[in-house]
mmCIF file of C-alpha atoms and ligand atoms in Angstrom:
data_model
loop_
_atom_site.group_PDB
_atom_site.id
_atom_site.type_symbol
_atom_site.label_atom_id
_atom_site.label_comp_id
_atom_site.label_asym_id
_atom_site.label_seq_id
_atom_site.Cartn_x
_atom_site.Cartn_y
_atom_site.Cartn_z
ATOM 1 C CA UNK A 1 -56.517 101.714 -23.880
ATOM 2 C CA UNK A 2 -60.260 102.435 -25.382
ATOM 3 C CA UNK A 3 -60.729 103.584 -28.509
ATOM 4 C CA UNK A 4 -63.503 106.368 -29.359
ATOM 5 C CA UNK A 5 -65.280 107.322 -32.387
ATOM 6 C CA UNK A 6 -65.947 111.288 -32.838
ATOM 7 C CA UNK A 7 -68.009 112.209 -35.435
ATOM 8 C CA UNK A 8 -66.387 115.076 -36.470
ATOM 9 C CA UNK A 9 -64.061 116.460 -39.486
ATOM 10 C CA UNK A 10 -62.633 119.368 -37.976
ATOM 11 C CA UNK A 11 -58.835 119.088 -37.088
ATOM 12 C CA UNK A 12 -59.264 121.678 -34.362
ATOM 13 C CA UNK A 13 -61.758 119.784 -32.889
ATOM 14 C CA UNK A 14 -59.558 116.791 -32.910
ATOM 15 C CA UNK A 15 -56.824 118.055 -31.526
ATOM 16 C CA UNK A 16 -58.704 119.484 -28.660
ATOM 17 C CA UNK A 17 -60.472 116.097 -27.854
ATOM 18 C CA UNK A 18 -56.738 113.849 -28.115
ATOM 19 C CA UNK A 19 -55.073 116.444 -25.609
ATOM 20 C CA UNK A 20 -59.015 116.179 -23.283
ATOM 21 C CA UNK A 21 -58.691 112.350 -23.598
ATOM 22 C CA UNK A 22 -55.214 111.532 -22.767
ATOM 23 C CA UNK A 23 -55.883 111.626 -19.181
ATOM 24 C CA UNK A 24 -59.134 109.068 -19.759
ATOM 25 C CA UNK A 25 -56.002 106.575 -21.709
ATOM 26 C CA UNK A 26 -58.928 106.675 -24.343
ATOM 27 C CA UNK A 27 -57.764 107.729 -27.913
ATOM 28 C CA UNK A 28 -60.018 109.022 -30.658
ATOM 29 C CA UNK A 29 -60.868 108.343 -34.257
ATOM 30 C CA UNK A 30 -62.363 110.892 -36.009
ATOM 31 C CA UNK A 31 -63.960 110.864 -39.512
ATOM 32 C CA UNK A 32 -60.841 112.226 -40.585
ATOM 33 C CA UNK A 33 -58.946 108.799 -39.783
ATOM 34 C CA UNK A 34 -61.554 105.865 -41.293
ATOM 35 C CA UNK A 35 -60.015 104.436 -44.378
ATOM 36 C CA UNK A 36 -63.715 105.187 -45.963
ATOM 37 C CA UNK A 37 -64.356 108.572 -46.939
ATOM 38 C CA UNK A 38 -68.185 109.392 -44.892
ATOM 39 C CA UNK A 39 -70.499 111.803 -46.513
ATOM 40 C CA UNK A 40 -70.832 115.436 -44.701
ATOM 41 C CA UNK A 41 -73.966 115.294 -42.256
ATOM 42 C CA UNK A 42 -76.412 118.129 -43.125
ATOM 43 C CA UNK A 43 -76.791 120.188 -39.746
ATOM 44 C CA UNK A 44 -80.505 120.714 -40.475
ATOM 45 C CA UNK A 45 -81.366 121.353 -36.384
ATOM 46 C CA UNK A 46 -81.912 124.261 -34.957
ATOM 47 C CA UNK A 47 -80.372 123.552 -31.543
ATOM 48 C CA UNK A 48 -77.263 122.611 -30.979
ATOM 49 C CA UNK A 49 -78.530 119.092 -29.288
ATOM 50 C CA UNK A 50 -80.455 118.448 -32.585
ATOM 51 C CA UNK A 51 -77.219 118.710 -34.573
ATOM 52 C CA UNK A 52 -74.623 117.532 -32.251
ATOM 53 C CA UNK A 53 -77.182 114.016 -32.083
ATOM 54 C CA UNK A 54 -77.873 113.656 -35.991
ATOM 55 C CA UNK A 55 -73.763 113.515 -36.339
ATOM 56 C CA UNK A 56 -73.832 111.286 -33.352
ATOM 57 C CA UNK A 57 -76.884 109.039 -34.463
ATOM 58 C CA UNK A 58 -75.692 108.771 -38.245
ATOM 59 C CA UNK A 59 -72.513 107.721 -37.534
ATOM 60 C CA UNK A 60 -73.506 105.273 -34.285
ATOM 61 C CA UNK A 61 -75.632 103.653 -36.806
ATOM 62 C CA UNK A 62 -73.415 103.256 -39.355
ATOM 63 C CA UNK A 63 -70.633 101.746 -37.286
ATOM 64 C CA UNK A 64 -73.071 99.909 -34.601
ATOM 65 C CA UNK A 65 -70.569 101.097 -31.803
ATOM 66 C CA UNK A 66 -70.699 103.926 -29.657
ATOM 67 C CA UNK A 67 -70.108 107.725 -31.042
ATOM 68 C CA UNK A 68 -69.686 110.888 -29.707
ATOM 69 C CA UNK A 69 -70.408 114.137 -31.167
ATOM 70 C CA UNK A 70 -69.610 117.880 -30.463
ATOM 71 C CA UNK A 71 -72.101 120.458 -31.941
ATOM 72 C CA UNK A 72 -70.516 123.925 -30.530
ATOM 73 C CA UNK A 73 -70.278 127.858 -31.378
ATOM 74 C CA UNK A 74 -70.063 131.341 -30.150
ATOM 75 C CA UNK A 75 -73.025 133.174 -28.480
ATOM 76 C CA UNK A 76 -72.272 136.838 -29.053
ATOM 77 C CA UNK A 77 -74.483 138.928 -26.668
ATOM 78 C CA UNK A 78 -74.406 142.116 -28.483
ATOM 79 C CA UNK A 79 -75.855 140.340 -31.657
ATOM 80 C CA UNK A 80 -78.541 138.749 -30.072
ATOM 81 C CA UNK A 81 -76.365 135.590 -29.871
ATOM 82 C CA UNK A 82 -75.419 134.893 -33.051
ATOM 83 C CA UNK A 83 -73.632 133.361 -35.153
ATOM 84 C CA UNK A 84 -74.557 130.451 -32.660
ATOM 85 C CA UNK A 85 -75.146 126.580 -34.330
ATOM 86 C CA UNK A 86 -74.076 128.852 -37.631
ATOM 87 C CA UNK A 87 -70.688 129.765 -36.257
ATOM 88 C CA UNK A 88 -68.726 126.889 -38.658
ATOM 89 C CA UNK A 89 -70.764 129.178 -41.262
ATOM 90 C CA UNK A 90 -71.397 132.347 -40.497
ATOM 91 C CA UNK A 91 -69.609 133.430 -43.383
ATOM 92 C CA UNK A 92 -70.633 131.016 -46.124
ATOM 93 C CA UNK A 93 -70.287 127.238 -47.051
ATOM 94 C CA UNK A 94 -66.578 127.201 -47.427
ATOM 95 C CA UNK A 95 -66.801 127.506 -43.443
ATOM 96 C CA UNK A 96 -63.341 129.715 -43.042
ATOM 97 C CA UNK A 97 -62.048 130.869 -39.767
ATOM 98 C CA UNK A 98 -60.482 133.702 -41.423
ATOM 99 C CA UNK A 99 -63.667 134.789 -43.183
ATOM 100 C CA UNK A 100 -65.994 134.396 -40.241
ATOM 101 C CA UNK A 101 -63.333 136.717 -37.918
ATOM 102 C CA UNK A 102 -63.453 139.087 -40.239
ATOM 103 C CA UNK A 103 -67.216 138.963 -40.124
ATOM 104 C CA UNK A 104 -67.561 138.935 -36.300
ATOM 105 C CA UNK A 105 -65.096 141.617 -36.217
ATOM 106 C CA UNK A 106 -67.106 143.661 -38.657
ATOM 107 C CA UNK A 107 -70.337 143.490 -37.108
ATOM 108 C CA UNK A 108 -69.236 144.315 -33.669
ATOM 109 C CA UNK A 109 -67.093 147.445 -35.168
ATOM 110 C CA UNK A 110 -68.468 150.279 -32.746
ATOM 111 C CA UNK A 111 -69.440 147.980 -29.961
ATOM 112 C CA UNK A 112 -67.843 148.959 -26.939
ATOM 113 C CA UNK A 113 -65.707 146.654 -24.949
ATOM 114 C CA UNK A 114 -68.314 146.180 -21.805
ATOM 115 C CA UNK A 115 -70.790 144.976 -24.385
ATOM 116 C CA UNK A 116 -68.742 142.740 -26.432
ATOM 117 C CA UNK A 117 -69.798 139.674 -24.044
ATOM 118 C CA UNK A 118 -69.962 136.065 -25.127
ATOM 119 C CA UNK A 119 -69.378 133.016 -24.909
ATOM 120 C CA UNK A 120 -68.389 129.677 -26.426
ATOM 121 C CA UNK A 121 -70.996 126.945 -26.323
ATOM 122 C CA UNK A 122 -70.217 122.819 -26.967
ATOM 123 C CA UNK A 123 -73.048 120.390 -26.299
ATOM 124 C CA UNK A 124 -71.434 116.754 -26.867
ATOM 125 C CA UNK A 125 -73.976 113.598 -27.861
ATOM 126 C CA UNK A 126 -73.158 110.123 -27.110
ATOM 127 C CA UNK A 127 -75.167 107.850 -29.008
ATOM 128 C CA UNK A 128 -75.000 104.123 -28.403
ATOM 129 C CA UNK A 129 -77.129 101.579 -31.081
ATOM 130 C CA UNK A 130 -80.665 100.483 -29.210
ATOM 131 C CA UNK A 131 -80.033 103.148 -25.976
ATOM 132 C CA UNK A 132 -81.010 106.909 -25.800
ATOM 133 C CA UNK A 133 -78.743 108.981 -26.815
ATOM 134 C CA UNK A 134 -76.783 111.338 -23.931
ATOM 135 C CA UNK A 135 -76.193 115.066 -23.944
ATOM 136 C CA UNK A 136 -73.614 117.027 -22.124
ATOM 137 C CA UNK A 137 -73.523 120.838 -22.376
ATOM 138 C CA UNK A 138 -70.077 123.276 -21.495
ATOM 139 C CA UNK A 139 -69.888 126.743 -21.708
ATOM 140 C CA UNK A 140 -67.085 129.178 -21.731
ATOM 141 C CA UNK A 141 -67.899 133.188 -20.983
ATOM 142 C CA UNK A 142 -65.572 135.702 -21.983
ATOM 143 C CA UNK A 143 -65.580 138.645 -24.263
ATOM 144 C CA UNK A 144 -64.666 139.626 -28.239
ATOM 145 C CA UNK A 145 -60.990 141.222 -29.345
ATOM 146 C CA UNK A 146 -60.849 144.260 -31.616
ATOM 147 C CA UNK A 147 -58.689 142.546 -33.663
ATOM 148 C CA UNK A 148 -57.068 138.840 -34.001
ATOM 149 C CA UNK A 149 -54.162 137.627 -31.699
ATOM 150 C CA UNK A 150 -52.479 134.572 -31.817
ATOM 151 C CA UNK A 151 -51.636 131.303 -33.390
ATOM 152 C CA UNK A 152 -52.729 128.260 -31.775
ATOM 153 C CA UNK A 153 -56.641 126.530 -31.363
ATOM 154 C CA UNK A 154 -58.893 127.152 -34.416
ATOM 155 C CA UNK A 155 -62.228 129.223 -35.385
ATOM 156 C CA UNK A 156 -62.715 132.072 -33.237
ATOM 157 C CA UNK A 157 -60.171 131.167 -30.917
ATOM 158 C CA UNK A 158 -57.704 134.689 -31.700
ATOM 159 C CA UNK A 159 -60.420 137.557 -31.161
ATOM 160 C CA UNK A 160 -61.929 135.319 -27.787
ATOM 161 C CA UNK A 161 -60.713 136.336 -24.893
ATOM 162 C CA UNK A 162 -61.889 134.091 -21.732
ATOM 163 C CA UNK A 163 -63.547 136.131 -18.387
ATOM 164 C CA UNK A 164 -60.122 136.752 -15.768
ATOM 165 C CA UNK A 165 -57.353 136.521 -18.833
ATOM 166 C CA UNK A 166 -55.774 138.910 -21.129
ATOM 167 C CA UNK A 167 -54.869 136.553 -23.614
ATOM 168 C CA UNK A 168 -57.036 135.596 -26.355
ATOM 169 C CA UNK A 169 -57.787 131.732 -26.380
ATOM 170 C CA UNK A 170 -54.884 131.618 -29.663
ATOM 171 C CA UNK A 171 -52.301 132.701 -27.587
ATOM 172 C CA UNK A 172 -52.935 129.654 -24.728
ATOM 173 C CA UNK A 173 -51.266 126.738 -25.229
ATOM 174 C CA UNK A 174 -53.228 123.616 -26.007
ATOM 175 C CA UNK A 175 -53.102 122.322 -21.681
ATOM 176 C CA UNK A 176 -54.109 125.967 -20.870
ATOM 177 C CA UNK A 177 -57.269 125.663 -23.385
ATOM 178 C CA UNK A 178 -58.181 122.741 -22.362
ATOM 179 C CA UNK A 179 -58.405 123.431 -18.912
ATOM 180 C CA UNK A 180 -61.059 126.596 -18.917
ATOM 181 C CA UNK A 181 -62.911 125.817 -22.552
ATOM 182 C CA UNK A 182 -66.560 124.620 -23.303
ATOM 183 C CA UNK A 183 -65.666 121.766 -24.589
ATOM 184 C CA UNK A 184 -63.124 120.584 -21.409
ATOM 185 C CA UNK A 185 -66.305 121.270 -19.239
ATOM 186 C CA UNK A 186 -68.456 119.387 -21.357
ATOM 187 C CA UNK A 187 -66.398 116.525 -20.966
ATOM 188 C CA UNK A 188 -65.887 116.422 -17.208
ATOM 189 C CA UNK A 189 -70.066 115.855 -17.134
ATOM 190 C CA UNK A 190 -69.424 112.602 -19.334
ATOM 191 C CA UNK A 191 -66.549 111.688 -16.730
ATOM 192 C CA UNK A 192 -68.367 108.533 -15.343
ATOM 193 C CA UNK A 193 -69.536 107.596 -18.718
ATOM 194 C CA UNK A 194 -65.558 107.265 -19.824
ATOM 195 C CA UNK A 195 -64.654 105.219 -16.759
ATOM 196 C CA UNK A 196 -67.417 102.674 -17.902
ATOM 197 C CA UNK A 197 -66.066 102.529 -21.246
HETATM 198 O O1 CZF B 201 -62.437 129.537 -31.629
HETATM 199 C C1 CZF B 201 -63.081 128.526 -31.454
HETATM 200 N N1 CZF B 201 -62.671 127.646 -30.498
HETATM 201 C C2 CZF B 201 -63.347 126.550 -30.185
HETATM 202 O O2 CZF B 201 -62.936 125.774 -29.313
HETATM 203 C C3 CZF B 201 -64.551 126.328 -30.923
HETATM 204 N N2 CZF B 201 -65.474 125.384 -30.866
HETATM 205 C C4 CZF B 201 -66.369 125.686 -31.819
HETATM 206 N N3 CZF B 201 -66.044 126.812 -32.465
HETATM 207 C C5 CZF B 201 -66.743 127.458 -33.595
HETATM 208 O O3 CZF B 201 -67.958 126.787 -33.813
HETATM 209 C C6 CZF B 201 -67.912 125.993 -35.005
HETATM 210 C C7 CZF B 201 -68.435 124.620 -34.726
HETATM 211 O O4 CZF B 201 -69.404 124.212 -35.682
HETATM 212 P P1 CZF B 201 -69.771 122.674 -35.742
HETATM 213 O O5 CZF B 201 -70.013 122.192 -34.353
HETATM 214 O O6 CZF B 201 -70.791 122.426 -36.748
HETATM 215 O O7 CZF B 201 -68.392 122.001 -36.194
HETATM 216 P P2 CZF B 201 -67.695 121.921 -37.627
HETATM 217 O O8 CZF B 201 -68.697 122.089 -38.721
HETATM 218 O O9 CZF B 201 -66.544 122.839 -37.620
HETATM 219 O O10 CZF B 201 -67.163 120.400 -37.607
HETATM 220 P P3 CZF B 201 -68.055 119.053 -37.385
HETATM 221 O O11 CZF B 201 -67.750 118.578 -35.994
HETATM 222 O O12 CZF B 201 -69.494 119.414 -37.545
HETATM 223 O O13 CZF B 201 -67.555 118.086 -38.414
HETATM 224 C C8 CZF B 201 -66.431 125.910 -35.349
HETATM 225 O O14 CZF B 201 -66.207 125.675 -36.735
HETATM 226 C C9 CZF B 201 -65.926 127.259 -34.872
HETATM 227 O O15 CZF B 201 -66.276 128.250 -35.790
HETATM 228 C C10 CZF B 201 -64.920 127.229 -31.920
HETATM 229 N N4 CZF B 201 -64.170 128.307 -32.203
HETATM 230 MG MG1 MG B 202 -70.473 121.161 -38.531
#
């Protein structure tokens, strides 16, 4: 069994990526699990490539082993495709899921459901020390709720319902996520790359 390091702190992301890499027999480490505690990364880019390979980089250098990174967010269509790379923010610093639904939900009040398109976005980064960093991009289209439903994933997961369902991504369990979501067809692209490992 392989062991790989994500640079990430978000436990939503981390649960997505143990359940994506059981199959691979490769488990994960996130920033969350190093006995050191590792400075937040400033997302300065302006793409999500830039910022999903200056988590990737920092940490790859750091560690001098081989990282991967997830930069990812919600393209909404009807607000020009925001909140995009500022979806973890959209509604301030403190980077709450609660906060930013209520924003979304706000700013789409009105909107009718035929333009409420969107869709989730996840670029991952693999940097290695001394090779050029890879990038992998997943998308998943679907559409915005009125209002929240459901309990399980994270972020905008309760008012995102995914193209063909009528269930919001929080009321799929964690295998029925992971088998439509940006960031499970992200990961299929790096499928080779794994095997290698
Ligand atoms: O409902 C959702 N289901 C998902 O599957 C999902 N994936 C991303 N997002 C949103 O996009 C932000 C990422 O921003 P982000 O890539 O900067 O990550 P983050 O700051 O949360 O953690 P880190 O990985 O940077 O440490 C997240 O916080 C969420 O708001 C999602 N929402
Ligand atoms: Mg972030």
């Amino acid at each position: 069994m392989e062991q790989l390091i994500i640079a990430t702190k978000n436990k939503g992301k981390v649960k997505d990526f143990r359940n994506l890499f059981s199959k691979y027999d490769i488990t994960i480490k996130s920033l969350l699990d190093l006995e050191e505690n590792i400075p937040d990364i400033e997302e300065t880019g302006k793409t999500f490539e830039e910022n999903a390979a200056l988590k990737a980089e920092t940490i790859a250098e750091r560690f001098s082993l081989p990282v991967l990174a997830d930069d990812s967010g919600l393209e909404v269509d009807a607000l020009g495709g925001r909140p995009g790379i500022y979806s973890a923010r959209f509604a301030g610093l403190e980077k709450s899921d609660q906060a930013n639904i209520a924003k979304l939900l706000e700013e789409l009040k009105g909107v009718p459901e035929e333009e409420r398109t969107a869709r989730f976005v996840c670029v991952l980064a693999v940097a290695r020390p001394g090779q050029p960093t890879i990038f992998k991009r997943g998308s998943c289209e679907g559409r915005i709720a009125n209002h929240p439903i459901g309990e399980n994933g994270f972020g905008y997961d309760p008012v995102f319902y995914p193209n063909g369902l009528i269930k919001t991504m929080a009321e799929l369990s964690s295998e029925e996520k992971n088998q439509i979501s940006h960031r499970k067809n992200a990961i299929v692209q790096l499928e080779k790359w794994l095997q290698d490992l």
